[in-house]
């Protein structure tokens, strides 16, 4: 069965430091992969998506993610974190079947220290 | 540009009461979804509607019913609320049902069952 694992429940990063959030997926075919961000009290906003082609994808707010098929990973990165990046981040995989179009990981909460 | 609008934003119910959560989208999307978000669990799909006139169960449908009133609106009903249904409920929409298509989320309804 398809699944998404985000190994880190909570990460704290200093403002200005680099960030990497980990995501591993389990899916038999080529996956469609997404990263969403959720600010407190808000809904989810799409950061970026991977379908095919270049394995390094750029998203909004300065985020990027790299698809590594050999490692079944789709890690999210940002070179320099801003305090406003504090939020919860969800990795999701498109499962390819109607109705289960997105399977979410359990999320990683990012805190930014000054 | 409202996107996906959910009402109400907050609600407190007593066990056994009924409640309908409303969702409307103005993006002319065909597919709509209801998720629940619980701490440490990520988002889990309750029901979805691939197109107007169709609805199907997701991962956790028990205790819920849905109605796709028209292309814009997709409601979620709790007939007899239980404390286990205390959660944050998100409505989402996408152009079509498909693993490669991103979903757009509302801001959520925070529901407490006493």
Short mmCIF file of C-alpha atoms in Angstrom, two decimals:
data_model
loop_
_atom_site.label_atom_id
_atom_site.label_comp_id
_atom_site.label_asym_id
_atom_site.label_seq_id
_atom_site.Cartn_x
_atom_site.Cartn_y
_atom_site.Cartn_z
CA UNK A 1 0.00 0.00 0.00
CA UNK A 2 1.05 3.55 -0.62
CA UNK A 3 2.46 5.44 2.34
CA UNK A 4 4.40 8.53 3.22
CA UNK A 5 6.80 8.83 6.14
CA UNK A 6 8.08 12.04 7.61
CA UNK A 7 10.66 10.87 10.15
CA UNK A 8 10.96 14.15 12.02
CA UNK A 9 7.98 15.23 14.10
CA UNK A 10 9.52 18.54 15.18
CA UNK A 11 12.58 20.46 13.99
CA UNK A 12 14.03 23.70 15.32
CA UNK A 13 16.27 25.77 13.09
CA UNK A 14 17.96 29.11 13.72
CA UNK A 15 16.86 32.00 11.57
CA UNK A 16 19.18 32.26 8.58
CA UNK A 17 20.27 28.63 8.79
CA UNK A 18 19.53 26.07 6.11
CA UNK A 19 16.64 23.63 6.35
CA UNK A 20 16.00 20.11 5.15
CA UNK A 21 12.77 18.25 5.89
CA UNK A 22 12.74 14.58 5.11
CA UNK A 23 10.07 12.63 3.28
CA UNK A 24 10.09 8.98 2.23
CA UNK A 25 7.35 7.36 0.21
CA UNK A 26 6.26 3.88 -0.66
CA UNK A 27 4.62 3.48 -4.04
CA UNK A 28 5.04 0.93 -6.78
CA UNK A 29 4.98 3.23 -9.77
CA UNK A 30 6.35 6.68 -10.48
CA UNK A 31 4.80 8.84 -7.83
CA UNK A 32 3.36 12.29 -7.96
CA UNK A 33 4.81 14.12 -4.97
CA UNK A 34 3.76 17.27 -3.19
CA UNK A 35 4.82 19.43 -0.28
CA UNK A 36 2.21 21.51 1.53
CA UNK A 37 2.64 24.04 4.32
CA UNK A 38 0.12 24.82 7.04
CA UNK A 39 0.42 27.95 9.12
CA UNK A 40 -1.35 27.98 12.49
CA UNK A 41 -5.11 28.19 12.09
CA UNK A 42 -4.89 28.03 8.32
CA UNK A 43 -5.51 25.52 5.61
CA UNK A 44 -2.82 23.82 3.56
CA UNK A 45 -0.96 25.71 0.86
CA UNK A 46 0.87 23.96 -1.96
CA UNK A 47 4.63 24.66 -1.90
CA UNK A 48 5.74 22.55 -4.84
CA UNK A 49 5.06 19.39 -6.80
CA UNK A 50 6.96 16.77 -8.74
CA UNK A 51 5.53 14.81 -11.64
CA UNK A 52 8.41 13.95 -13.92
CA UNK A 53 11.52 15.38 -15.54
CA UNK A 54 14.05 17.40 -13.60
CA UNK A 55 14.38 15.85 -10.18
CA UNK A 56 15.06 19.20 -8.52
CA UNK A 57 11.90 21.25 -8.36
CA UNK A 58 11.48 24.82 -7.30
CA UNK A 59 8.51 26.06 -5.32
CA UNK A 60 7.17 29.16 -3.73
CA UNK A 61 8.74 31.05 -0.84
CA UNK A 62 12.26 29.96 -1.81
CA UNK A 63 11.70 26.24 -1.19
CA UNK A 64 12.99 23.43 -3.37
CA UNK A 65 12.78 19.66 -3.23
CA UNK A 66 14.76 16.85 -4.78
CA UNK A 67 13.27 13.57 -5.93
CA UNK A 68 15.59 10.60 -5.46
CA UNK A 69 14.07 7.44 -6.82
CA UNK A 70 16.85 5.20 -5.48
CA UNK A 71 16.13 6.40 -1.95
CA UNK A 72 12.34 6.81 -2.35
CA UNK A 73 12.76 10.28 -0.98
CA UNK A 74 11.50 13.76 -1.70
CA UNK A 75 13.21 16.05 0.78
CA UNK A 76 12.32 19.72 1.11
CA UNK A 77 15.08 22.31 1.42
CA UNK A 78 15.54 25.99 1.93
CA UNK A 79 18.95 27.73 2.02
CA UNK A 80 18.06 30.36 4.61
CA UNK A 81 15.08 30.08 6.93
CA UNK A 82 13.00 33.08 7.93
CA UNK A 83 10.94 33.35 11.10
CA UNK A 84 7.80 33.37 8.97
CA UNK A 85 8.62 29.83 7.80
CA UNK A 86 7.57 28.44 11.19
CA UNK A 87 4.67 26.14 10.34
CA UNK A 88 3.74 22.52 9.83
CA UNK A 89 4.90 20.87 6.64
CA UNK A 90 3.23 17.91 4.97
CA UNK A 91 4.58 15.65 2.29
CA UNK A 92 1.99 13.88 0.15
CA UNK A 93 1.99 11.31 -2.61
CA UNK A 94 -0.53 10.98 -5.40
CA UNK A 95 -1.72 7.44 -5.29
CA UNK A 96 -3.02 7.23 -8.82
CA UNK A 97 -6.52 6.13 -7.99
CA UNK A 98 -9.65 8.23 -7.80
CA UNK A 99 -10.60 9.13 -4.29
CA UNK A 100 -7.23 8.44 -2.77
CA UNK A 101 -5.51 11.03 -4.85
CA UNK A 102 -3.41 12.26 -1.97
CA UNK A 103 -1.87 10.31 0.89
CA UNK A 104 -0.32 12.56 3.49
CA UNK A 105 2.53 12.08 5.88
CA UNK A 106 1.94 12.95 9.50
CA UNK A 107 3.71 16.26 9.22
CA UNK A 108 6.81 18.00 10.53
CA UNK A 109 6.50 21.05 12.72
CA UNK A 110 9.18 23.64 12.08
CA UNK A 111 10.15 26.10 14.77
CA UNK A 112 12.51 28.98 14.00
CA UNK A 113 14.68 30.39 16.75
CA UNK A 114 16.19 33.87 16.70
CA UNK B 1 -10.61 35.35 -5.06
CA UNK B 2 -12.07 33.25 -2.24
CA UNK B 3 -10.96 29.77 -3.38
CA UNK B 4 -12.41 27.20 -0.95
CA UNK B 5 -14.70 28.57 1.77
CA UNK B 6 -15.73 26.54 4.81
CA UNK B 7 -18.42 27.37 7.34
CA UNK B 8 -18.50 27.47 10.26
CA UNK B 9 -14.92 28.03 11.38
CA UNK B 10 -15.57 26.76 14.90
CA UNK B 11 -18.32 24.65 16.44
CA UNK B 12 -18.95 22.91 19.74
CA UNK B 13 -21.50 20.11 19.87
CA UNK B 14 -22.84 17.77 22.48
CA UNK B 15 -22.65 14.03 21.95
CA UNK B 16 -25.57 12.88 19.84
CA UNK B 17 -26.25 16.22 18.16
CA UNK B 18 -26.21 16.54 14.41
CA UNK B 19 -24.27 19.04 12.36
CA UNK B 20 -23.58 19.91 8.73
CA UNK B 21 -20.29 21.41 7.65
CA UNK B 22 -20.51 23.49 4.51
CA UNK B 23 -17.92 23.88 1.77
CA UNK B 24 -18.01 25.94 -1.42
CA UNK B 25 -15.40 26.57 -4.10
CA UNK B 26 -15.37 29.23 -6.80
CA UNK B 27 -12.66 27.77 -9.04
CA UNK B 28 -15.02 25.73 -11.23
CA UNK B 29 -13.35 22.55 -9.98
CA UNK B 30 -14.95 19.21 -10.65
CA UNK B 31 -13.63 17.26 -7.66
CA UNK B 32 -14.07 17.97 -3.97
CA UNK B 33 -12.84 16.26 -0.82
CA UNK B 34 -13.37 16.16 2.92
CA UNK B 35 -10.45 15.40 5.25
CA UNK B 36 -10.05 15.28 8.98
CA UNK B 37 -6.83 16.30 10.68
CA UNK B 38 -5.91 14.90 14.08
CA UNK B 39 -2.68 15.53 16.02
CA UNK B 40 0.12 13.28 14.83
CA UNK B 41 -2.09 11.69 12.17
CA UNK B 42 -1.75 14.01 9.20
CA UNK B 43 -4.83 14.35 7.01
CA UNK B 44 -7.14 11.43 6.35
CA UNK B 45 -9.71 11.37 3.59
CA UNK B 46 -13.31 10.97 4.73
CA UNK B 47 -15.28 11.24 1.48
CA UNK B 48 -14.72 12.64 -1.94
CA UNK B 49 -16.78 13.65 -4.95
CA UNK B 50 -15.10 13.12 -8.29
CA UNK B 51 -17.75 15.13 -10.08
CA UNK B 52 -21.19 16.61 -9.54
CA UNK B 53 -23.62 13.84 -8.69
CA UNK B 54 -21.08 11.32 -7.42
CA UNK B 55 -19.65 10.63 -3.98
CA UNK B 56 -17.39 7.90 -2.67
CA UNK B 57 -15.88 6.79 0.62
CA UNK B 58 -12.34 7.56 1.59
CA UNK B 59 -10.20 6.11 4.36
CA UNK B 60 -12.37 7.04 7.37
CA UNK B 61 -16.04 7.41 6.30
CA UNK B 62 -17.81 5.87 9.30
CA UNK B 63 -20.11 8.28 11.12
CA UNK B 64 -20.29 10.75 8.23
CA UNK B 65 -22.45 11.45 5.22
CA UNK B 66 -21.88 13.83 2.36
CA UNK B 67 -23.90 15.65 -0.27
CA UNK B 68 -22.62 17.17 -3.49
CA UNK B 69 -25.30 19.81 -3.77
CA UNK B 70 -24.02 21.24 -7.06
CA UNK B 71 -20.67 21.77 -8.71
CA UNK B 72 -19.67 24.42 -6.17
CA UNK B 73 -20.85 22.93 -2.91
CA UNK B 74 -19.97 19.78 -0.96
CA UNK B 75 -21.33 19.32 2.55
CA UNK B 76 -20.33 16.91 5.34
CA UNK B 77 -22.92 15.77 7.86
CA UNK B 78 -22.49 14.22 11.27
CA UNK B 79 -25.82 12.58 12.11
CA UNK B 80 -25.03 11.73 15.73
CA UNK B 81 -21.81 13.34 16.84
CA UNK B 82 -19.36 11.38 19.00
CA UNK B 83 -16.33 12.63 20.96
CA UNK B 84 -14.08 10.67 18.58
CA UNK B 85 -15.18 13.06 15.85
CA UNK B 86 -13.53 16.00 17.57
CA UNK B 87 -11.13 17.16 14.91
CA UNK B 88 -10.26 19.82 12.39
CA UNK B 89 -12.10 19.25 9.13
CA UNK B 90 -10.74 20.44 5.81
CA UNK B 91 -12.50 20.69 2.52
CA UNK B 92 -10.42 20.66 -0.66
CA UNK B 93 -11.03 20.83 -4.38
CA UNK B 94 -9.14 20.00 -7.55
CA UNK B 95 -9.78 20.49 -11.22
CA UNK B 96 -10.32 16.77 -11.66
CA UNK B 97 -9.74 13.67 -9.59
CA UNK B 98 -6.24 12.54 -10.31
CA UNK B 99 -3.03 11.80 -8.53
CA UNK B 100 -1.14 14.47 -10.43
CA UNK B 101 -3.46 17.32 -9.66
CA UNK B 102 -2.88 19.53 -6.63
CA UNK B 103 -5.70 20.13 -4.24
CA UNK B 104 -6.70 23.53 -2.92
CA UNK B 105 -7.72 23.66 0.74
CA UNK B 106 -10.08 25.73 2.81
CA UNK B 107 -9.07 27.13 6.21
CA UNK B 108 -10.79 24.36 8.14
CA UNK B 109 -13.61 23.87 10.63
CA UNK B 110 -12.56 23.20 14.20
CA UNK B 111 -15.16 20.90 15.72
CA UNK B 112 -15.33 19.85 19.37
CA UNK B 113 -17.74 17.18 20.59
CA UNK B 114 -18.40 17.19 24.33
#
